Tab-separated table of C-alpha atoms in Angstrom:
chain	number	residue	atom	x	y	z
S	1	MET	CA	-5.547	173.424	16.758
S	2	ASN	CA	-4.292	171.956	20.032
S	3	THR	CA	-3.762	168.255	20.500
S	4	ASP	CA	-6.798	167.599	22.691
S	5	ASP	CA	-9.090	169.216	20.127
S	6	LEU	CA	-7.442	167.173	17.397
S	7	ILE	CA	-8.011	163.952	19.337
S	8	ARG	CA	-11.687	164.857	19.827
S	9	LYS	CA	-12.057	165.595	16.129
S	10	LEU	CA	-10.346	162.373	15.047
S	11	ALA	CA	-12.339	160.272	17.515
S	12	THR	CA	-15.592	161.785	16.226
S	13	ASP	CA	-14.509	160.887	12.725
S	14	ALA	CA	-13.807	157.252	13.649
S	15	ARG	CA	-15.806	154.909	11.481
S	16	PRO	CA	-15.413	151.124	11.238
S	17	VAL	CA	-12.688	150.323	8.737
S	18	ARG	CA	-12.007	147.238	6.666
S	19	ARG	CA	-8.567	145.911	7.480
S	20	GLN	CA	-5.894	145.766	4.813
S	21	LEU	CA	-5.660	142.319	3.187
S	22	PRO	CA	-2.614	140.246	4.179
S	23	VAL	CA	0.575	140.764	2.195
S	24	GLY	CA	0.376	137.292	0.631
S	25	VAL	CA	-3.146	137.845	-0.670
S	26	LEU	CA	-2.221	141.233	-2.134
S	27	LEU	CA	0.792	139.676	-3.842
S	28	VAL	CA	-1.331	136.939	-5.407
S	29	ILE	CA	-3.847	139.529	-6.649
S	30	TRP	CA	-1.020	141.508	-8.203
S	31	LEU	CA	0.555	138.469	-9.850
S	32	ALA	CA	-2.808	137.413	-11.250
S	33	THR	CA	-3.383	140.843	-12.817
S	34	SER	CA	0.180	140.871	-14.164
S	35	ILE	CA	-0.512	137.799	-16.264
S	36	ILE	CA	-3.065	139.757	-18.308
S	37	PRO	CA	-0.618	142.080	-20.126
S	38	VAL	CA	1.881	139.233	-20.589
S	39	ALA	CA	-0.793	137.131	-22.248
S	40	GLY	CA	-1.867	140.163	-24.251
S	41	CYS	CA	1.680	140.742	-25.447
S	42	MET	CA	2.106	137.112	-26.516
S	43	PHE	CA	-1.259	137.217	-28.271
S	44	ALA	CA	-0.486	140.479	-30.071
S	45	CYS	CA	3.137	139.740	-31.009
S	46	GLY	CA	3.120	135.955	-31.033
S	47	ALA	CA	5.704	133.851	-29.226
S	48	ARG	CA	9.261	134.005	-30.586
S	49	PRO	CA	9.744	131.726	-33.621
S	50	ASP	CA	12.352	129.609	-31.825
S	51	PHE	CA	10.314	129.379	-28.616
S	52	ALA	CA	10.386	125.582	-28.227
S	53	GLU	CA	14.161	125.525	-28.555
S	54	ALA	CA	14.914	128.752	-26.706
S	55	ILE	CA	12.920	127.747	-23.641
S	56	ARG	CA	15.365	124.877	-23.115
S	57	GLN	CA	18.396	127.177	-23.185
S	58	PRO	CA	19.900	127.789	-19.733
S	59	ALA	CA	20.650	131.423	-20.550
S	60	LEU	CA	17.007	132.240	-21.256
S	61	LEU	CA	15.726	130.153	-18.358
S	62	CYS	CA	18.111	131.876	-15.948
S	63	GLN	CA	17.011	135.301	-17.152
S	64	LEU	CA	13.343	134.404	-16.862
S	65	ALA	CA	13.876	132.957	-13.388
S	66	ALA	CA	15.855	136.003	-12.264
S	67	LEU	CA	13.282	138.450	-13.608
S	68	THR	CA	10.410	136.535	-12.027
S	69	ALA	CA	12.272	136.514	-8.717
S	70	VAL	CA	12.943	140.262	-8.985
S	71	ALA	CA	9.251	140.864	-9.674
S	72	ILE	CA	8.076	138.842	-6.687
S	73	LEU	CA	10.713	140.141	-4.264
S	74	SER	CA	10.232	143.773	-5.301
S	75	ALA	CA	6.449	143.570	-5.152
S	76	THR	CA	6.592	141.943	-1.716
S	77	ALA	CA	9.012	144.588	-0.477
S	78	ALA	CA	6.865	147.411	-1.893
S	79	ILE	CA	3.727	146.107	-0.182
S	80	ARG	CA	5.543	145.525	3.122
S	81	LEU	CA	7.081	149.005	2.986
S	82	SER	CA	3.584	150.456	2.623
S	83	ILE	CA	2.383	148.904	5.867
S	84	PRO	CA	4.017	150.588	8.881
S	85	GLY	CA	6.162	148.206	10.860
S	86	CYS	CA	5.626	145.326	8.435
S	87	GLU	CA	9.074	145.294	6.876
S	88	ARG	CA	11.262	143.596	9.447
S	89	SER	CA	14.370	143.413	7.274
S	90	THR	CA	15.613	144.780	3.983
S	91	ALA	CA	16.489	141.292	2.688
S	92	SER	CA	13.804	141.265	-0.048
S	93	ARG	CA	14.855	144.633	-1.406
S	94	ARG	CA	18.523	143.761	-1.358
S	95	ALA	CA	17.976	140.393	-2.998
S	96	ALA	CA	15.970	142.038	-5.797
S	97	ALA	CA	18.689	144.663	-6.310
S	98	VAL	CA	21.390	141.973	-6.381
S	99	LEU	CA	19.492	139.969	-8.999
S	100	VAL	CA	19.050	143.020	-11.245
S	101	VAL	CA	22.739	143.843	-10.919
S	102	LEU	CA	23.719	140.229	-11.648
S	103	TRP	CA	21.475	140.134	-14.715
S	104	ILE	CA	23.002	143.291	-16.141
S	105	ALA	CA	26.524	142.215	-15.187
S	106	ALA	CA	26.004	138.869	-16.921
S	107	LEU	CA	24.820	140.630	-20.086
S	108	ILE	CA	27.792	143.013	-20.000
S	109	ALA	CA	30.190	140.120	-19.490
S	110	ALA	CA	28.583	138.197	-22.356
S	111	THR	CA	28.913	141.294	-24.567
S	112	PHE	CA	32.633	141.497	-23.957
S	113	GLY	CA	32.959	137.744	-24.301
S	114	ARG	CA	31.713	137.734	-27.871
S	115	HIS	CA	33.670	138.777	-30.915
S	116	ALA	CA	30.929	140.656	-32.626
S	117	CYS	CA	27.880	142.024	-30.884
S	118	GLU	CA	25.096	144.023	-32.378
S	119	ALA	CA	22.390	145.895	-30.595
S	120	GLY	CA	20.365	145.859	-33.777
S	121	PRO	CA	16.925	147.371	-34.056
S	122	GLY	CA	15.049	146.967	-30.824
S	123	ALA	CA	12.671	149.856	-30.241
S	124	PRO	CA	9.681	147.443	-30.415
S	125	CYS	CA	11.284	145.387	-27.609
S	126	SER	CA	11.584	148.446	-25.373
S	127	LEU	CA	8.014	149.364	-26.258
S	128	ASP	CA	6.892	145.854	-25.244
S	129	VAL	CA	8.680	146.231	-21.903
S	130	ALA	CA	7.069	149.607	-21.297
S	131	LEU	CA	3.554	148.606	-22.353
S	132	VAL	CA	3.488	145.390	-20.316
S	133	THR	CA	4.739	147.387	-17.304
S	134	ILE	CA	1.716	149.684	-17.240
S	135	LEU	CA	-0.990	147.465	-15.736
S	136	PRO	CA	1.127	145.743	-13.038
S	137	CYS	CA	2.559	149.140	-12.124
S	138	ALA	CA	-0.884	150.739	-11.804
S	139	VAL	CA	-2.256	147.844	-9.719
S	140	LEU	CA	0.733	147.697	-7.390
S	141	ALA	CA	0.786	151.481	-6.989
S	142	TRP	CA	-2.908	151.412	-6.078
S	143	ILE	CA	-2.320	148.620	-3.540
S	144	CYS	CA	0.526	150.550	-1.932
S	145	ARG	CA	-1.234	153.892	-1.977
S	146	THR	CA	-4.311	152.521	-0.230
S	147	ALA	CA	-1.986	151.578	2.631
S	148	LEU	CA	0.555	154.126	3.884
S	149	PRO	CA	3.868	154.197	2.052
S	150	LEU	CA	6.154	155.921	4.531
S	151	ARG	CA	9.076	155.835	2.093
S	152	PRO	CA	7.415	156.876	-1.166
S	153	ALA	CA	10.546	157.139	-3.328
S	154	VAL	CA	11.866	153.685	-2.438
S	155	THR	CA	8.387	152.184	-2.724
S	156	GLY	CA	8.010	153.764	-6.165
S	157	ALA	CA	11.324	152.292	-7.305
S	158	LEU	CA	10.274	148.851	-6.060
S	159	ILE	CA	6.901	149.096	-7.814
S	160	PHE	CA	8.571	149.980	-11.104
S	161	ALA	CA	11.249	147.302	-10.593
S	162	ALA	CA	8.589	144.640	-10.051
S	163	SER	CA	6.465	145.749	-13.008
S	164	ALA	CA	9.382	146.353	-15.402
S	165	SER	CA	10.734	142.881	-14.603
S	166	ILE	CA	7.410	141.427	-15.712
S	167	GLY	CA	7.717	143.524	-18.869
S	168	ALA	CA	11.284	142.382	-19.507
S	169	ALA	CA	10.352	138.732	-18.973
S	170	SER	CA	7.445	139.108	-21.365
S	171	SER	CA	9.660	140.664	-24.028
S	172	LEU	CA	12.088	137.737	-23.754
S	173	LEU	CA	9.229	135.403	-24.680
S	174	VAL	CA	8.420	137.285	-27.883
S	175	CYS	CA	11.759	138.709	-28.994
S	176	PRO	CA	13.975	136.257	-30.905
S	177	GLY	CA	17.130	138.294	-30.224
S	178	ASN	CA	19.796	136.497	-28.216
S	179	ASP	CA	22.635	138.956	-28.723
S	180	PRO	CA	23.727	140.202	-25.278
S	181	LEU	CA	24.212	143.751	-26.551
S	182	HIS	CA	20.694	143.741	-27.957
S	183	LEU	CA	19.309	142.455	-24.639
S	184	LEU	CA	21.348	145.020	-22.708
S	185	THR	CA	20.302	147.948	-24.881
S	186	TRP	CA	16.641	147.194	-25.575
S	187	HIS	CA	15.546	144.962	-22.686
S	188	ALA	CA	17.685	145.728	-19.640
S	189	ALA	CA	18.206	149.464	-20.138
S	190	PRO	CA	14.444	150.206	-20.141
S	191	VAL	CA	14.163	148.307	-16.843
S	192	LEU	CA	16.882	150.482	-15.291
S	193	ILE	CA	15.323	153.660	-16.666
S	194	LEU	CA	11.929	152.671	-15.295
S	195	ILE	CA	13.379	151.931	-11.844
S	196	ILE	CA	14.954	155.396	-11.732
S	197	ALA	CA	11.689	156.911	-12.969
S	198	GLY	CA	9.971	155.000	-10.171
S	199	LEU	CA	12.020	156.874	-7.554
S	200	ALA	CA	10.695	160.196	-8.831
S	201	ALA	CA	7.166	158.938	-9.507
S	202	GLY	CA	6.935	157.397	-6.059
S	203	LYS	CA	7.932	160.646	-4.414
S	204	ILE	CA	5.121	162.459	-6.208
S	205	LEU	CA	2.352	159.861	-6.400
S	206	LEU	CA	2.809	157.916	-3.192
S	207	HIS	CA	3.547	160.784	-0.821
S	208	LYS	CA	0.688	161.011	1.694
S	209	PRO	CA	1.317	163.906	4.060
S	210	PRO	CA	-0.761	164.011	7.225
S	211	ARG	CA	-4.043	165.769	6.472
S	212	GLN	CA	-6.691	166.571	9.023
S	213	PRO	CA	-10.143	165.110	8.266
O	1	MET	CA	9.102	141.779	25.231
O	2	ASP	CA	10.772	143.455	22.241
O	3	ALA	CA	12.511	146.832	22.296
O	4	ALA	CA	9.525	148.763	20.945
O	5	ALA	CA	7.208	147.265	23.571
O	6	ARG	CA	9.700	148.150	26.338
O	7	ILE	CA	9.756	151.749	25.123
O	8	VAL	CA	5.948	151.831	25.135
O	9	ARG	CA	5.888	150.673	28.734
O	10	ALA	CA	8.631	153.126	29.769
O	11	MET	CA	6.833	156.051	28.144
O	12	ASN	CA	3.502	155.572	29.889
O	13	PRO	CA	2.314	158.576	31.886
O	14	PRO	CA	2.817	158.188	35.652
O	15	GLY	CA	0.211	155.896	37.162
O	16	CYS	CA	-0.763	154.445	33.816
O	17	ASP	CA	-0.154	150.809	33.228
O	18	THR	CA	-1.071	150.678	29.565
O	19	ASP	CA	1.090	148.152	27.838
O	20	GLU	CA	1.399	147.162	24.235
O	21	ALA	CA	-1.333	144.527	24.397
O	22	GLU	CA	-3.777	147.069	25.773
O	23	LEU	CA	-2.913	149.569	23.037
O	24	GLY	CA	-3.405	146.822	20.444
O	25	ARG	CA	-6.799	146.010	21.940
O	26	LEU	CA	-7.802	149.682	21.852
O	27	MET	CA	-6.710	149.872	18.221
O	28	CYS	CA	-8.847	146.845	17.332
O	29	CYS	CA	-11.844	148.498	19.016
O	30	ALA	CA	-11.072	151.709	17.146
O	31	GLN	CA	-11.032	149.803	13.850
O	32	GLU	CA	-14.549	148.641	14.676
O	33	GLY	CA	-15.645	152.245	15.200
O	34	ASP	CA	-15.445	152.538	19.018
O	35	GLN	CA	-14.901	156.289	19.462
O	36	ASN	CA	-14.145	156.137	23.209
O	37	ALA	CA	-11.474	153.489	22.763
O	38	TYR	CA	-10.044	155.483	19.869
O	39	ALA	CA	-9.875	158.708	21.891
O	40	LEU	CA	-8.132	156.867	24.738
O	41	LEU	CA	-5.683	155.263	22.324
O	42	LEU	CA	-4.871	158.578	20.650
O	43	SER	CA	-4.249	160.252	24.037
O	44	ARG	CA	-1.760	157.537	24.954
O	45	VAL	CA	-0.075	157.657	21.569
O	46	ALA	CA	0.191	161.462	21.732
O	47	VAL	CA	2.120	161.230	25.013
O	48	ILE	CA	4.423	158.550	23.617
O	49	ALA	CA	5.032	160.438	20.376
O	50	ARG	CA	5.648	163.748	22.149
O	51	ASP	CA	8.135	162.221	24.592
O	52	PHE	CA	9.922	160.337	21.837
O	53	ALA	CA	10.194	163.496	19.718
O	54	ARG	CA	11.497	165.525	22.680
O	55	ARG	CA	14.220	162.990	23.291
O	56	GLU	CA	15.271	162.754	19.637
O	57	MET	CA	15.149	166.396	18.584
O	58	ALA	CA	17.794	168.999	19.323
O	59	ASP	CA	15.029	171.617	19.576
O	60	PRO	CA	12.108	169.969	21.360
O	61	SER	CA	9.701	172.850	20.659
O	62	GLY	CA	8.383	171.011	17.599
O	63	SER	CA	7.425	167.886	19.534
O	64	GLU	CA	3.767	168.917	19.660
O	65	ASP	CA	3.699	169.309	15.866
O	66	VAL	CA	5.251	165.856	15.491
O	67	ALA	CA	2.724	164.349	17.915
O	68	GLN	CA	-0.164	165.862	15.944
O	69	ASP	CA	1.266	164.607	12.632
O	70	VAL	CA	1.546	161.144	14.163
O	71	LEU	CA	-2.081	161.188	15.321
O	72	ILE	CA	-3.313	162.274	11.892
O	73	THR	CA	-1.183	159.600	10.219
O	74	ILE	CA	-2.535	156.946	12.568
O	75	HIS	CA	-6.026	158.094	11.637
O	76	GLN	CA	-5.210	157.803	7.924
O	77	ALA	CA	-3.571	154.410	8.308
O	78	ARG	CA	-5.645	152.720	10.998
O	79	HIS	CA	-6.895	150.136	8.503
O	80	THR	CA	-3.312	148.885	8.013
O	81	TYR	CA	-2.903	147.694	11.608
O	82	ASP	CA	-2.974	143.905	11.843
O	83	PRO	CA	-3.634	142.519	15.346
O	84	ALA	CA	-1.393	139.557	14.495
O	85	ARG	CA	1.568	141.956	14.408
O	86	SER	CA	3.146	144.139	17.076
O	87	PHE	CA	1.253	147.378	17.751
O	88	ALA	CA	4.434	148.993	19.044
O	89	ALA	CA	6.303	148.242	15.801
O	90	TRP	CA	3.408	149.693	13.779
O	91	MET	CA	3.150	152.798	15.924
O	92	PHE	CA	6.878	153.490	16.121
O	93	ALA	CA	7.290	153.100	12.362
O	94	ILE	CA	4.816	155.960	12.011
O	95	ILE	CA	6.407	158.026	14.792
O	96	ARG	CA	9.926	157.624	13.394
O	97	HIS	CA	8.928	158.606	9.878
O	98	ARG	CA	6.919	161.618	10.930
O	99	LEU	CA	9.808	162.722	13.126
O	100	VAL	CA	12.223	162.424	10.197
O	101	ASP	CA	9.788	164.321	7.948
O	102	HIS	CA	9.490	167.074	10.561
O	103	MET	CA	13.242	167.375	10.998
O	104	ARG	CA	13.738	167.591	7.213
O	105	LYS	CA	11.076	170.309	7.027
O	106	VAL	CA	12.723	172.291	9.827
O	107	ARG	CA	16.097	171.992	8.109
O	108	ARG	CA	14.584	173.234	4.812
O	109	ILE	CA	12.950	176.183	6.532
O	110	ARG	CA	16.089	177.091	8.461
O	111	SER	CA	18.161	177.078	5.306
O	112	ARG	CA	15.822	179.591	3.690
O	113	GLU	CA	14.394	181.769	6.418
O	114	VAL	CA	15.624	184.093	9.116
O	115	THR	CA	14.850	182.732	12.531
O	116	ASP	CA	16.863	185.229	14.580
O	117	GLU	CA	14.220	186.386	17.033
O	118	THR	CA	15.517	189.965	17.229
O	119	VAL	CA	15.210	190.345	13.466
O	120	LEU	CA	11.741	188.796	13.498
O	121	ASP	CA	10.645	191.004	16.394
O	122	ALA	CA	11.778	194.110	14.506
O	123	ALA	CA	10.096	192.940	11.284
O	124	ALA	CA	6.915	191.989	13.125
O	125	ALA	CA	6.807	195.349	14.916
O	126	GLN	CA	7.197	197.215	11.612
O	127	GLU	CA	4.655	194.958	9.940
O	128	ASN	CA	2.200	195.388	12.805
O	129	ASP	CA	2.440	199.179	12.400
O	130	ASP	CA	1.957	198.858	8.640
O	131	ALA	CA	-0.978	196.509	9.064
O	132	THR	CA	-2.810	198.959	11.352
O	133	ASP	CA	-2.740	201.612	8.633
O	134	LEU	CA	-4.545	199.459	6.040
O	135	LEU	CA	-8.253	199.723	5.289
O	136	GLY	CA	-10.448	197.530	7.573
O	137	ASP	CA	-12.689	195.791	4.995
O	138	GLU	CA	-9.939	195.138	2.531
O	139	ILE	CA	-7.717	193.600	5.157
O	140	ARG	CA	-10.494	191.408	6.522
O	141	GLU	CA	-11.185	190.089	3.047
O	142	ALA	CA	-7.527	189.348	2.495
O	143	LEU	CA	-7.316	187.775	5.951
O	144	ALA	CA	-10.103	185.387	5.064
O	145	ARG	CA	-8.050	184.175	2.103
O	146	LEU	CA	-5.036	183.227	4.211
O	147	PRO	CA	-4.331	179.635	5.266
O	148	GLU	CA	-6.082	178.889	8.554
O	149	SER	CA	-2.896	178.745	10.639
O	150	GLN	CA	-1.710	182.198	9.489
O	151	ARG	CA	-5.178	183.709	9.782
O	152	ARG	CA	-5.648	182.481	13.367
O	153	VAL	CA	-2.243	183.811	14.444
O	154	ILE	CA	-2.851	187.258	12.930
O	155	GLU	CA	-6.392	187.412	14.337
O	156	LEU	CA	-5.174	186.654	17.831
O	157	LEU	CA	-2.195	189.024	17.604
O	158	LYS	CA	-3.929	191.931	15.912
O	159	LEU	CA	-7.676	191.658	16.350
O	160	GLU	CA	-7.694	190.292	19.869
O	161	SER	CA	-4.442	192.094	20.771
O	162	LEU	CA	-2.932	189.090	22.480
O	163	GLY	CA	0.799	188.854	22.969
O	164	VAL	CA	2.974	186.252	21.294
O	165	ALA	CA	3.170	184.110	24.434
O	166	GLU	CA	-0.597	184.049	24.947
O	167	THR	CA	-1.195	183.352	21.250
O	168	ALA	CA	1.270	180.479	21.406
O	169	ARG	CA	-0.462	179.089	24.493
O	170	ARG	CA	-3.921	179.264	22.924
O	171	LEU	CA	-2.873	177.606	19.698
O	172	GLY	CA	-0.611	175.018	21.309
O	173	LEU	CA	2.416	176.285	19.366
O	174	SER	CA	5.861	177.530	20.307
O	175	GLU	CA	6.527	181.281	20.394
O	176	SER	CA	9.024	181.095	17.539
O	177	ASN	CA	6.443	179.186	15.498
O	178	VAL	CA	3.918	181.988	16.123
O	179	LYS	CA	6.413	184.645	15.026
O	180	VAL	CA	7.387	182.756	11.862
O	181	THR	CA	3.719	182.114	11.008
O	182	ALA	CA	2.843	185.782	11.593
O	183	HIS	CA	5.776	186.880	9.436
O	184	ARG	CA	4.578	184.650	6.590
O	185	GLY	CA	1.001	185.775	7.070
O	186	TYR	CA	1.963	189.449	6.804
O	187	ALA	CA	4.001	188.731	3.661
O	188	GLN	CA	1.012	186.940	2.118
O	189	LEU	CA	-1.319	189.796	3.138
O	190	ARG	CA	1.003	192.324	1.497
O	191	LYS	CA	0.924	190.237	-1.679
O	192	LEU	CA	-2.876	189.943	-1.631
O	193	LEU	CA	-3.424	193.594	-0.861
O	194	GLY	CA	-0.800	194.616	-3.403
O	195	ARG	CA	-2.701	192.682	-6.105
O	196	ASN	CA	-5.966	194.429	-5.274
O	197	ARG	CA	-4.505	197.881	-5.751
O	198	PRO	CA	-4.530	199.420	-9.286
């Protein structure tokens, strides 16, 4: 088909469209839906037995703050990356990556700093991370896919980073384990695995090649 | 005026004074369903995309393909344009990514296929002779099962006996694109006709 014919065809197909909601509104919608699985996890598993005491510990508070920041920054970056021309700088993405790296580095450092560390049993913790990730991941992927993710792999990684951070934060609220090796093995590792999986998933699920109407 | 807006102004066809604000206005009208405004916008964008692709690509023969991909992408993503943001930034994000996608595709094809025109000419000549010998009905049925781009090329080359240059002109493609498409079409026909034989 030559270009003039294509233009005629596209113009004939032009219907009024509803504009994409602003980035801030989409982020709030996503955050609101992310609370549902977190609440569900706390309801199903119950808060950690030492919750009142643990929540005052700087180590836990820092992790929760970092994970919340990663979630918000990654989700914002994913949404912006899905709207052509919206992402003016890579600051959000880089900040999220730095926070994840710092979190893992802090856990590794704490592991070496202790005399005896035990990963201990932790499959349920990883399962919590994965299960809580599902809904935020699905909602954010839907938001991004209804726009136009021009970099599907990176967008996928950001979606999984945002959602897995919510999952990791949720698991910290229910898991009583404080051992850094346990946190590294059963809480942080699943987040890393999910981010890598997000690269591949994004490439497959978010790729929107140009298709004639 | 930012860099993208300057490029938009510089790429206007001669005599056309469309600037970024005007393109943004046309896009807003298009979002409301104004087909005339949309057609005008797409014509302008096609020129900009084609010129940009020609400047960026080592082989500018694919610039028309890039321009068409950009137009289709704009059609798919027109709901994402926000009048509060720069139209040029929105448009060039799409143009840049489709250009990169096209260049990756070309690189993939070149790494796997022969594009030496003398080899393709010889293969096409042999294939054309072979194709003439096949049964009429069977080949028409197989032809109908080909992807539209391959079917159109083979129909024009074989059924309407047009040359490669004329076929390329009619379809808005480059001559090498026509030859590669014909080559693939013949290979697919051989597969389809090979399956039908006991």
